């Protein structure tokens, strides 16, 4: 009997998928979804239900759901944070006691490295699959129309949508309250909001956009520096910032005139506090935002001005929403007070095809938390009467973090601590509805005014072509798109950003209950993208970010890009005495750069480092695809190497660092994304190769400063080699400075030498 049962168990295990085996290992039982149904038919049982049973059950479930979900989510967060804390503490101990651990690590069989490669590839594939093609499962609630598409989460226990306050925040059934200040701010013909949304384009102008050359004009502003104004429409509007800025001249909707000064007071000091409610940077940024021109600002850093910029774009976003909603509610009141004649409906065109007007894209939940807190502060201000914020407790629980979660003894750079603060989950999306002095969190997407989401959170609901369960109609009438911290998306998955931009302002597939008599004509004509303002903030000038701004930003008001050139590069922050050899490779076009770089490295650079004398060579690789290509080549050539990437397991990282430190492995391949997310100090480097210039310029000096001399005079044998091409002009200028970069790119010589740390 025992043999038969063990045989049946082994047969059962052989039929399980990896996912089922993992669930069995974690929970000790199979998932209920895979429960086997008995072949014998059970006798049907019929029970009578009371008429009110459906409603009572649904109500009780709705009431109990927040409690269950919150507890479940907190439990998951606790488990995740504990594991992360342990991992970081282990890493710190490892760095302090690496010599002692090395002896134990050396006993590991080097053949395990090959198995780590397969595990690493499986992890990378699983991660890519999750981020690229993960689409939410169908929710049975949607069939009955109870749940709006765009509100479901990836995991059913985390699903939550506020359905209790639908009528309270409905734009169709509410009217403008007299005590809210009326519609006075919208009566002014000089209001930039009205000037923008009421601007009428002609068919000829739209057709000419595709062929019109882009007209540009450069101006220098006191704080922002060099600005490039551009437009594909015939009229290009440029302006200079005034010395004094009056809040009343900005046409802020009530109560923002009174609440902004208090909300922004932390950035104002001394005489500036009384003279202007904005910092010099905020003043110039808001002037551009308030003109409804597209803006690209590539100097936003978490340490220096991140919060300052977040405050000003939140002011602009909520000002836009309050004005748009006030216009709708005011027209509701006027429609109610008088009978409409034939053709009178055209006087009340004040909406888009769907309600969401503002989309704010941020990388982590912590950023979303700060945005919502700013919205509350801007609506509340000094008022003794608190505004109504629905589901605030749940929101703080799911988007907040415990300050004690991260151990205080971590040694990481300041910029790392500023970026990875709070809840750094990158899969989320939430709808926010605002009506006068009330905020509704977790509003269904089609009942929301503002959507706050990460690229991954949007990607999983937009889906891919051919998938049944996908939705992007909520993006059809976005009038203000804010993409904050764009540089971080380069480290996450830039494809998600491109996928989002390709689905912006498309005609919706469903009407979603819209009153077409209230829809603006330019929205019906599918011209919404020409009226959408895009605000793009990042920490660096990058070709991929520039491409998005140039390709997808076609606002009728024009575009403004900040184009300051770096006078001094990050190479000036290298403290160690090190010769830097920059080798230029030739490529016929941009498409051939990848192959040209690989061939140049394999044929010209690598042979110089094959000798055993050139051991302890770190190869820094920004692109994961280049990393995989190099790793496969090194394996094929049977080179003595090890590797670390963002998917490498903890044990494999420890083993690779030990082998490299003690010279048991001659080469170490290291990806840029691993350095971005971990910032480990790699010990034992003597020779450094930058396969490509880093995305972040300060990574260059950080990696170079990892070279530490164990004995006196050892630095005399150190080397640093950098590969670049003419298509790397922006990254090169950020490392060596714009003047040196221009000389290097125009020079007939392909090799240039810099020496740092000279005494």
XYZ file of C-alpha atoms in Angstrom:
759
model
C 0.000 0.000 0.000
C 2.865 2.340 0.837
C 4.628 1.675 -2.458
C 1.423 2.263 -4.383
C 0.770 5.575 -2.644
C 4.368 6.751 -3.146
C 4.174 5.758 -6.809
C 0.922 7.653 -7.255
C 2.435 10.695 -5.532
C 5.468 10.644 -7.821
C 3.196 10.367 -10.852
C 1.139 13.256 -9.538
C 4.240 15.410 -9.032
C 5.456 14.674 -12.540
C 2.236 16.087 -13.973
C 2.431 19.351 -12.039
C 3.666 22.540 -13.664
C 6.427 24.658 -12.121
C 3.840 27.094 -10.844
C 1.860 24.301 -9.167
C 5.003 22.814 -7.626
C 5.982 26.235 -6.241
C 2.529 26.691 -4.694
C 2.691 23.165 -3.239
C 6.124 23.867 -1.745
C 5.101 27.253 -0.298
C 1.670 26.390 1.070
C 1.750 22.612 1.518
C -1.238 22.042 -0.755
C -2.310 22.545 -4.326
C -4.037 25.727 -5.415
C -7.855 25.331 -5.271
C -7.976 26.169 -8.973
C -6.373 22.804 -9.748
C -8.606 20.694 -7.493
C -9.534 17.478 -9.253
C -13.219 16.901 -9.829
C -14.613 13.479 -9.057
C -15.843 11.547 -12.064
C -18.997 10.582 -10.156
C -21.830 13.022 -10.554
C -22.994 14.471 -7.296
C -26.664 14.706 -6.652
C -27.726 18.301 -7.289
C -28.959 20.247 -4.316
C -31.457 23.051 -4.683
C -31.754 25.702 -2.052
C -34.083 28.660 -1.898
C -32.595 32.129 -1.597
C -34.362 35.153 -0.265
C -34.892 38.072 -2.617
C -32.524 40.277 -0.660
C -29.740 37.720 -0.367
C -27.835 38.977 -3.390
C -27.673 42.535 -2.227
C -26.916 41.688 1.364
C -24.086 39.365 0.410
C -22.538 41.845 -1.962
C -22.823 44.586 0.593
C -21.249 42.510 3.320
C -18.445 41.508 0.976
C -17.868 45.120 0.017
C -17.768 46.132 3.651
C -15.438 43.376 4.739
C -13.151 43.520 1.724
C -11.053 46.531 2.771
C -10.200 44.920 6.100
C -9.127 41.656 4.473
C -7.212 43.256 1.674
C -5.382 45.659 3.935
C -4.259 42.869 6.238
C -3.181 40.707 3.348
C -1.290 43.532 1.750
C 0.459 44.453 4.997
C 1.457 40.836 5.498
C 2.966 40.667 2.029
C 4.747 43.974 2.561
C 6.135 42.730 5.866
C 7.482 39.568 4.302
C 8.989 41.502 1.420
C 10.569 44.140 3.619
C 12.039 41.564 5.996
C 13.646 39.732 3.118
C 15.038 42.943 1.672
C 16.344 44.031 5.053
C 18.058 40.704 5.610
C 19.566 40.854 2.148
C 20.983 44.330 2.654
C 22.330 43.497 6.122
C 23.969 40.375 4.747
C 25.566 42.468 2.040
C 27.012 44.935 4.525
C 28.423 42.121 6.632
C 29.817 40.548 3.498
C 31.665 43.690 2.536
C 33.161 43.995 6.018
C 34.174 40.352 6.380
C 34.769 39.348 2.790
C 38.191 37.878 3.471
C 36.818 35.396 6.023
C 33.869 34.407 3.842
C 36.141 33.935 0.867
C 37.654 30.791 2.340
C 34.258 29.171 2.692
C 33.167 30.363 -0.749
C 36.286 28.932 -2.375
C 35.151 25.445 -1.507
C 32.135 25.827 -3.780
C 32.403 23.973 -7.031
C 32.941 26.339 -9.938
C 30.547 24.220 -11.973
C 27.731 25.827 -9.990
C 28.338 28.975 -11.974
C 26.939 27.285 -15.075
C 23.792 26.332 -13.218
C 23.488 29.931 -12.037
C 23.467 31.038 -15.665
C 20.421 28.905 -16.395
C 18.682 30.103 -13.224
C 19.574 33.667 -14.145
C 18.137 33.244 -17.649
C 14.941 31.741 -16.240
C 14.629 34.658 -13.819
C 15.217 37.178 -16.590
C 12.690 35.461 -18.841
C 10.110 35.312 -16.069
C 10.651 38.966 -15.219
C 10.458 39.992 -18.856
C 7.340 37.911 -19.326
C 5.699 39.496 -16.324
C 6.610 43.001 -17.381
C 5.930 42.590 -21.094
C 2.843 40.441 -21.459
C 1.168 40.139 -18.085
C -2.502 40.996 -18.584
C -5.031 41.081 -15.816
C -7.430 38.161 -15.492
C -11.037 38.732 -16.377
C -13.130 39.920 -13.475
C -16.605 38.407 -13.328
C -17.906 41.665 -11.844
C -17.352 43.413 -15.147
C -19.937 41.276 -16.896
C -22.614 42.851 -14.742
C -21.198 46.315 -15.217
C -20.321 46.698 -11.535
C -16.599 47.118 -12.192
C -15.129 49.531 -14.661
C -12.184 48.371 -16.789
C -8.999 49.984 -15.596
C -9.538 49.475 -11.913
C -8.597 45.836 -11.430
C -5.264 44.934 -9.919
C -2.931 42.143 -10.893
C -3.783 39.985 -7.914
C -7.391 39.564 -6.900
C -6.808 40.087 -3.147
C -5.479 43.593 -3.895
C -8.409 44.631 -6.092
C -10.343 47.563 -4.776
C -12.494 50.228 -6.373
C -14.494 52.852 -4.538
C -18.091 52.317 -5.679
C -19.804 54.046 -2.749
C -19.184 57.659 -3.792
C -20.123 57.481 -7.477
C -23.041 59.930 -7.352
C -21.246 62.277 -4.956
C -18.387 62.805 -7.434
C -20.394 62.584 -10.660
C -19.960 65.556 -12.987
C -23.298 64.869 -14.678
C -25.489 65.143 -11.566
C -23.698 67.898 -9.621
C -23.865 71.655 -9.975
C -21.579 74.537 -9.131
C -21.953 75.732 -5.556
C -22.123 79.482 -5.084
C -19.926 79.401 -1.974
C -17.124 77.689 -3.886
C -16.266 80.925 -5.577
C -18.355 80.536 -8.664
C -16.947 80.474 -12.122
C -15.335 83.888 -11.871
C -11.829 82.774 -12.727
C -13.042 81.224 -15.963
C -14.765 84.364 -17.179
C -11.552 86.132 -18.042
C -10.717 85.917 -21.718
C -7.002 86.009 -20.845
C -7.176 82.795 -18.836
C -4.618 80.472 -20.502
C -6.863 77.471 -19.793
C -9.756 78.928 -21.766
C -7.422 80.207 -24.455
C -6.052 76.686 -24.901
C -9.226 74.561 -24.827
C -11.249 77.040 -26.896
C -8.613 77.353 -29.594
C -10.064 76.070 -32.868
C -7.803 74.413 -35.395
C -8.639 74.111 -39.060
C -8.397 70.982 -41.161
C -5.691 72.579 -43.306
C -3.512 73.264 -40.259
C -3.738 69.648 -39.110
C -2.867 68.316 -42.560
C 0.098 70.682 -42.817
C 1.652 69.463 -39.553
C 3.011 66.318 -41.208
C 4.920 68.310 -43.835
C 5.671 71.573 -42.035
C 9.308 72.034 -40.959
C 9.770 72.641 -37.264
C 10.475 76.281 -36.489
C 12.760 76.914 -33.514
C 13.867 79.869 -31.447
C 16.424 79.951 -28.621
C 16.206 82.061 -25.493
C 18.208 82.194 -22.281
C 16.291 82.455 -19.029
C 17.882 83.425 -15.687
C 17.309 80.094 -13.899
C 16.409 77.482 -16.509
C 19.231 78.581 -18.787
C 19.186 77.798 -22.492
C 15.658 77.170 -23.802
C 14.663 75.973 -27.257
C 11.129 76.928 -28.324
C 9.808 74.908 -31.257
C 6.556 74.249 -33.092
C 5.269 72.585 -36.240
C 2.375 75.002 -36.413
C 2.959 78.283 -38.183
C 2.750 80.555 -35.156
C 5.551 80.099 -32.590
C 4.958 81.870 -29.286
C 7.975 82.786 -27.169
C 8.190 84.918 -24.041
C 10.534 85.896 -21.241
C 9.781 85.588 -17.523
C 8.755 88.778 -15.714
C 10.797 89.955 -12.753
C 7.791 90.079 -10.442
C 5.041 87.482 -10.483
C 1.587 88.139 -9.056
C -0.522 85.132 -8.093
C -3.671 86.843 -9.357
C -2.150 87.147 -12.815
C -1.795 83.353 -13.001
C -5.568 82.727 -12.939
C -5.381 80.119 -10.194
C -8.690 78.507 -9.285
C -9.918 78.875 -5.711
C -8.685 77.875 -3.155
C -5.207 77.541 -4.711
C -4.380 81.239 -4.416
C -4.485 80.981 -0.631
C -3.240 77.407 -0.116
C -0.214 77.438 -2.440
C 1.891 79.790 -0.312
C 1.577 77.589 2.768
C 2.124 74.349 0.844
C 5.256 75.736 -0.804
C 6.642 77.518 2.264
C 9.325 74.867 2.903
C 11.189 75.996 -0.232
C 10.906 79.716 0.539
C 13.274 81.404 2.954
C 14.088 84.929 4.081
C 12.978 87.861 1.939
C 11.930 85.518 -0.850
C 9.101 84.251 1.352
C 7.312 87.580 1.270
C 8.228 88.719 -2.219
C 7.211 85.663 -4.247
C 5.262 82.463 -3.568
C 7.567 80.608 -5.992
C 11.254 79.800 -6.002
C 13.106 81.126 -9.085
C 13.025 77.645 -10.644
C 9.339 77.122 -9.852
C 8.413 80.521 -11.251
C 9.956 79.856 -14.643
C 8.648 76.294 -14.827
C 5.102 77.335 -13.928
C 5.083 80.125 -16.494
C 5.763 77.537 -19.191
C 3.257 75.076 -17.721
C 0.570 77.731 -17.444
C 1.077 78.657 -21.105
C 0.134 75.040 -21.965
C 3.305 74.409 -23.933
C 5.043 71.032 -23.818
C 8.082 71.040 -21.536
C 11.195 68.877 -21.279
C 13.354 69.553 -18.228
C 16.353 67.145 -18.022
C 17.900 68.474 -14.795
C 15.467 67.101 -12.216
C 17.381 65.274 -9.489
C 16.072 63.593 -6.356
C 18.664 65.319 -4.173
C 18.574 68.845 -5.546
C 15.175 69.936 -6.864
C 12.899 66.884 -7.121
C 10.360 67.948 -4.489
C 10.457 71.547 -5.652
C 9.415 70.428 -9.148
C 6.811 67.979 -7.839
C 5.097 70.811 -5.967
C 4.806 73.027 -9.012
C 3.513 70.391 -11.432
C 0.946 69.247 -8.842
C -0.231 72.859 -8.597
C -0.639 73.000 -12.368
C -2.415 69.621 -12.523
C -4.973 70.376 -9.835
C -5.509 73.900 -11.190
C -6.333 72.390 -14.587
C -8.759 69.852 -13.091
C -10.538 72.401 -10.902
C -11.031 74.734 -13.863
C -12.260 71.954 -16.144
C -14.711 70.636 -13.551
C -15.901 74.143 -12.664
C -16.670 74.711 -16.334
C -18.733 71.506 -16.500
C -20.593 72.160 -13.247
C -21.252 75.760 -14.239
C -22.726 74.648 -17.544
C -24.845 72.091 -15.676
C -26.327 74.934 -13.635
C -27.004 77.072 -16.696
C -28.583 74.189 -18.590
C -30.876 73.541 -15.638
C -31.931 77.186 -15.341
C -33.053 77.678 -18.944
C -34.737 75.661 -21.654
C -32.497 74.662 -24.538
C -33.431 75.435 -28.096
C -32.212 73.819 -31.285
C -28.437 74.167 -31.606
C -27.981 75.563 -28.098
C -26.035 72.481 -27.052
C -22.958 73.759 -28.887
C -22.610 76.436 -26.216
C -21.903 73.768 -23.613
C -19.154 71.698 -25.213
C -16.828 71.384 -22.257
C -15.676 67.762 -22.029
C -13.675 65.016 -23.658
C -14.836 61.582 -24.744
C -13.873 60.170 -21.341
C -13.510 61.876 -17.975
C -9.790 61.359 -17.096
C -7.971 64.604 -17.910
C -4.586 64.251 -16.212
C -2.177 61.308 -16.220
C 0.803 61.429 -13.862
C 3.426 58.734 -14.451
C 5.788 58.103 -11.535
C 8.167 55.174 -10.910
C 7.335 54.132 -7.329
C 4.402 54.098 -4.906
C 6.240 56.559 -2.667
C 6.066 59.163 -5.443
C 2.323 58.537 -5.890
C 1.847 58.970 -2.136
C 3.590 62.342 -2.189
C 1.541 63.522 -5.167
C -1.755 62.711 -3.419
C -0.553 64.346 -0.193
C 0.208 67.491 -2.182
C -3.278 67.457 -3.710
C -4.804 67.265 -0.232
C -2.572 70.066 1.035
C -3.394 72.288 -1.941
C -7.137 71.883 -1.425
C -7.005 72.163 2.358
C -4.427 74.846 3.130
C -5.084 76.882 6.294
C -8.770 76.081 6.303
C -10.058 74.832 9.649
C -12.587 72.737 7.784
C -10.886 69.566 6.618
C -11.641 68.386 3.110
C -13.276 65.007 2.541
C -10.788 62.335 1.419
C -12.363 58.938 0.865
C -10.303 55.766 1.442
C -7.387 57.762 2.838
C -6.508 55.149 5.466
C -6.380 52.362 2.901
C -4.268 54.505 0.587
C -1.730 55.302 3.308
C -1.499 51.615 4.150
C -0.914 50.473 0.574
C 1.329 53.304 -0.601
C 3.079 54.267 2.617
C 5.999 52.578 4.345
C 7.379 52.043 7.824
C 10.493 54.183 8.461
C 12.002 51.283 10.404
C 11.789 48.934 7.423
C 15.252 49.811 6.116
C 18.210 49.323 8.481
C 20.064 52.566 9.267
C 23.552 51.094 8.829
C 23.451 50.842 5.037
C 26.280 52.644 3.272
C 24.910 53.920 -0.016
C 25.381 57.188 -1.946
C 23.056 60.065 -1.133
C 21.376 59.969 -4.535
C 20.592 56.269 -4.025
C 18.945 56.970 -0.676
C 16.918 59.806 -2.208
C 15.645 57.695 -5.124
C 14.915 54.476 -3.235
C 13.076 55.981 -0.291
C 9.762 54.693 1.055
C 7.626 52.163 -0.814
C 9.490 51.327 -4.038
C 6.937 48.939 -5.542
C 6.751 49.747 -9.274
C 3.413 48.079 -10.154
C 0.445 50.303 -9.285
C -2.278 52.542 -10.679
C -4.958 54.567 -8.936
C -7.775 56.853 -9.998
C -8.436 60.153 -8.223
C -11.651 62.153 -8.550
C -11.777 65.772 -7.391
C -14.971 67.723 -6.915
C -14.622 71.173 -5.396
C -13.283 70.435 -1.868
C -13.500 66.639 -1.875
C -11.099 63.941 -3.081
C -12.079 60.388 -3.958
C -9.204 57.904 -3.964
C -9.492 54.559 -5.767
C -12.113 55.997 -8.101
C -12.909 53.853 -11.168
C -10.797 55.032 -14.076
C -13.762 56.323 -16.069
C -14.996 58.283 -13.049
C -11.571 59.787 -12.301
C -10.110 63.184 -13.109
C -6.488 62.243 -12.407
C -4.759 58.913 -12.965
C -1.511 58.188 -11.112
C 0.350 55.103 -12.282
C 3.687 53.490 -13.036
C 4.606 52.420 -16.582
C 4.272 48.772 -15.546
C 0.888 49.401 -13.931
C -0.368 50.941 -17.176
C 1.269 48.284 -19.344
C -0.596 45.446 -17.665
C -3.982 47.025 -18.356
C -3.272 48.399 -21.840
C -2.205 44.903 -22.871
C -0.904 43.904 -26.278
C -2.505 43.577 -29.682
C -4.618 40.443 -29.979
C -5.311 40.092 -26.265
C -8.967 39.924 -25.272
C -8.600 41.580 -21.893
C -7.172 45.019 -22.583
C -8.336 48.587 -22.201
C -6.908 51.967 -23.137
C -10.017 54.071 -23.750
C -9.307 55.958 -20.508
C -6.293 57.538 -22.261
C -8.411 59.004 -25.074
C -9.052 62.436 -23.537
C -5.924 63.052 -21.473
C -5.257 66.795 -21.645
C -2.203 66.889 -19.373
C 0.449 64.154 -19.330
C 3.169 64.406 -16.675
C 6.085 61.953 -16.861
C 8.267 62.409 -13.803
C 11.719 60.831 -13.237
C 11.886 59.600 -16.828
C 15.492 58.461 -16.393
C 14.414 55.745 -13.941
C 12.225 54.164 -16.629
C 15.397 53.555 -18.629
C 16.475 51.322 -15.737
C 13.030 49.680 -15.433
C 11.691 49.028 -18.936
C 11.602 51.811 -21.497
C 9.332 49.736 -23.751
C 6.474 50.358 -21.317
C 6.814 54.116 -21.853
C 6.805 53.723 -25.636
C 3.791 51.413 -25.395
C 1.960 54.040 -23.344
C 2.761 56.850 -25.778
C 1.510 54.765 -28.706
C -1.898 54.449 -27.016
C -2.341 58.067 -25.946
C -5.330 60.039 -27.281
C -6.772 57.343 -29.528
C -10.499 57.272 -30.280
C -12.228 55.087 -27.663
C -13.763 51.787 -28.711
C -16.790 52.324 -26.437
C -18.855 55.410 -25.637
C -18.686 54.853 -21.835
C -21.953 56.748 -21.376
C -20.680 60.081 -22.690
C -23.070 62.870 -23.686
C -21.804 63.704 -27.168
C -23.566 67.071 -27.098
C -21.096 68.114 -24.369
C -17.936 66.852 -26.119
C -15.584 69.423 -27.640
C -15.355 69.333 -31.432
C -11.580 68.874 -31.502
C -12.021 65.782 -29.360
C -14.672 64.378 -31.707
C -12.347 65.075 -34.654
C -9.633 62.939 -33.016
C -7.358 65.957 -32.612
C -6.842 65.494 -28.860
C -3.106 64.868 -29.217
C -2.675 68.394 -30.594
C -4.266 69.789 -27.411
C -2.446 67.526 -24.945
C 0.252 69.179 -22.878
C 3.182 66.907 -21.980
C 5.548 67.689 -19.110
C 8.669 65.520 -19.139
C 11.113 65.593 -16.223
C 14.329 63.601 -15.970
C 17.837 63.705 -14.548
C 19.765 63.559 -17.808
C 19.855 64.221 -21.527
C 19.292 60.886 -23.236
C 18.615 60.009 -26.859
C 15.616 57.807 -25.999
C 13.966 60.469 -23.834
C 14.645 63.125 -26.475
C 13.066 60.856 -29.075
C 9.825 60.587 -27.089
C 9.645 64.356 -26.667
C 10.316 65.054 -30.342
C 8.039 62.328 -31.718
C 4.991 62.332 -29.452
C 4.738 65.970 -28.331
C 2.808 67.874 -31.021
C 0.980 70.423 -28.887
C -0.520 73.296 -30.860
C 0.986 75.737 -28.329
C 4.500 74.496 -29.124
C 7.320 72.844 -27.212
C 9.979 74.135 -24.819
C 13.114 72.111 -24.073
C 15.893 72.996 -21.647
C 19.201 72.419 -23.468
C 22.046 73.314 -21.125
C 25.398 71.765 -21.995
C 27.651 70.293 -19.266
C 30.806 72.396 -19.044
C 32.628 69.989 -16.708
C 32.152 66.250 -16.912
C 31.900 63.610 -14.214
C 35.504 62.574 -14.907
C 36.520 65.500 -12.697
C 35.051 63.603 -9.722
C 37.419 60.647 -10.154
C 39.707 60.730 -7.118
C 42.086 57.858 -7.879
C 45.214 58.199 -9.985
C 44.136 56.526 -13.201
C 44.838 56.847 -16.948
C 41.612 56.951 -18.988
C 41.997 55.794 -22.595
C 39.013 56.760 -24.767
C 38.903 54.759 -28.002
C 36.573 55.872 -30.761
C 35.060 53.212 -32.986
C 33.568 53.936 -36.387
C 29.998 53.037 -37.354
C 28.244 53.752 -40.642
C 24.868 54.498 -39.057
C 23.012 54.293 -35.774
C 21.597 50.838 -36.528
C 25.068 49.351 -36.970
C 26.544 50.722 -33.720
C 25.717 47.612 -31.668
C 27.515 45.210 -34.014
C 30.364 47.656 -34.609
C 30.977 47.988 -30.878
C 30.963 44.208 -30.360
C 33.375 43.566 -33.236
C 35.666 46.382 -32.117
C 35.758 45.028 -28.577
C 36.354 41.417 -29.620
C 39.013 42.181 -32.231
C 40.805 45.238 -30.816
C 40.269 45.481 -27.057
C 39.868 41.971 -25.682
C 43.154 40.569 -27.109
C 45.053 43.143 -25.017
C 43.513 41.715 -21.827
C 43.783 37.978 -22.509
C 47.217 37.802 -20.897
C 47.204 36.591 -17.291
C 49.072 39.757 -16.297
C 45.910 41.746 -17.100
C 43.803 39.969 -14.485
C 41.167 41.616 -12.288
C 39.439 43.206 -15.306
C 35.938 44.589 -14.755
C 33.814 45.102 -17.890
C 30.958 47.562 -17.295
C 28.043 46.914 -19.699
C 25.055 49.331 -19.741
C 22.787 47.199 -21.972
C 21.524 43.817 -20.792
C 21.386 42.568 -24.390
C 25.063 43.430 -24.868
C 25.779 41.682 -21.574
C 24.126 38.457 -22.771
C 26.014 38.639 -26.062
C 29.354 39.094 -24.313
C 28.612 36.376 -21.787
C 27.811 33.903 -24.553
C 30.979 34.861 -26.421
C 33.137 34.447 -23.310
C 31.633 31.011 -22.701
C 32.200 30.028 -26.320
C 35.846 31.135 -26.155
C 36.246 29.385 -22.797
C 37.566 32.514 -21.106
C 38.124 32.593 -17.365
C 35.307 34.936 -16.316
C 32.358 35.437 -14.014
C 29.363 37.747 -14.284
C 26.796 39.705 -12.262
C 23.557 41.196 -13.562
C 20.259 42.386 -12.097
C 18.853 38.831 -12.241
C 21.794 37.099 -10.533
C 20.960 35.341 -7.271
C 22.484 36.381 -3.970
C 24.717 33.332 -3.634
C 26.020 33.726 -7.185
C 26.821 37.396 -6.527
C 28.860 36.478 -3.448
C 30.694 33.753 -5.331
C 31.448 35.991 -8.313
C 32.795 38.790 -6.118
C 34.996 36.362 -4.204
C 36.434 34.761 -7.359
C 37.127 38.177 -8.865
C 38.707 39.599 -5.698
C 41.183 36.746 -5.380
C 41.988 36.521 -9.076
C 40.408 33.099 -9.599
C 38.366 34.669 -12.393
C 40.169 37.011 -14.759
C 37.113 38.928 -16.016
C 33.945 40.179 -14.348
C 30.991 41.256 -16.506
C 28.796 43.770 -14.657
C 25.532 45.325 -15.871
C 24.574 48.930 -15.289
C 21.139 48.054 -13.941
C 22.741 45.915 -11.214
C 24.833 48.898 -10.183
C 21.751 51.159 -10.282
C 19.660 48.943 -7.994
C 22.396 47.685 -5.623
C 25.404 50.050 -5.656
C 27.739 47.346 -4.341
C 31.422 48.196 -4.149
C 33.328 45.697 -6.290
C 36.741 45.032 -4.747
C 39.858 43.862 -6.541
C 39.553 45.926 -9.751
C 42.850 46.677 -11.485
C 41.703 47.067 -15.077
C 38.461 48.736 -16.051
C 36.653 48.595 -19.398
C 33.546 50.644 -20.159
C 31.947 48.681 -22.999
C 29.731 51.738 -23.490
C 29.530 55.076 -21.717
C 27.224 54.937 -18.666
C 23.659 56.219 -18.869
C 24.156 58.225 -15.673
C 27.343 60.303 -15.918
C 28.090 60.045 -12.177
C 28.249 56.249 -12.518
C 31.514 56.752 -14.399
C 33.246 58.363 -11.437
C 31.592 55.958 -8.977
C 32.953 52.881 -10.766
C 36.389 54.420 -11.266
C 36.612 55.259 -7.573
C 36.092 51.575 -6.730
C 39.767 51.038 -7.550
C 41.553 50.953 -4.232
C 45.239 50.229 -3.820
C 46.040 47.316 -1.520
C 49.778 48.107 -1.592
C 51.737 51.281 -2.259
C 52.499 51.913 -5.906
C 49.898 49.439 -7.108
C 47.933 52.193 -8.878
C 50.761 52.550 -11.401
C 49.531 49.380 -13.131
C 45.843 50.360 -13.276
C 44.121 50.920 -16.622
C 40.767 52.274 -17.783
C 39.493 51.894 -21.352
C 36.313 53.504 -22.686
C 34.602 52.731 -26.008
C 32.543 55.418 -27.722
C 31.262 56.464 -31.137
C 30.012 59.675 -32.703
C 26.473 58.631 -31.735
C 27.428 58.823 -28.039
C 27.935 62.589 -28.107
C 25.535 63.356 -25.233
C 26.969 60.724 -22.901
C 30.520 61.673 -23.833
C 29.884 65.346 -23.083
C 28.418 64.419 -19.696
C 31.607 62.511 -18.797
C 34.408 64.711 -20.200
C 32.640 68.047 -20.758
C 31.213 69.547 -23.918
C 34.410 71.214 -25.175
C 36.561 68.108 -24.836
C 33.799 65.962 -26.341
C 33.626 68.205 -29.411
C 37.394 67.984 -29.874
C 37.389 64.199 -29.496
C 34.579 63.700 -32.001
C 36.132 66.010 -34.601
C 39.709 64.840 -34.147
C 41.391 62.619 -36.709
C 42.863 60.581 -33.866
C 40.763 57.730 -32.515
C 42.524 57.451 -29.141
C 42.548 60.099 -26.404
C 44.157 59.928 -22.971
C 43.101 61.612 -19.725
C 44.857 61.192 -16.379
C 43.059 61.833 -13.096
C 44.251 62.009 -9.505
C 47.676 63.469 -10.294
C 49.470 64.879 -7.276
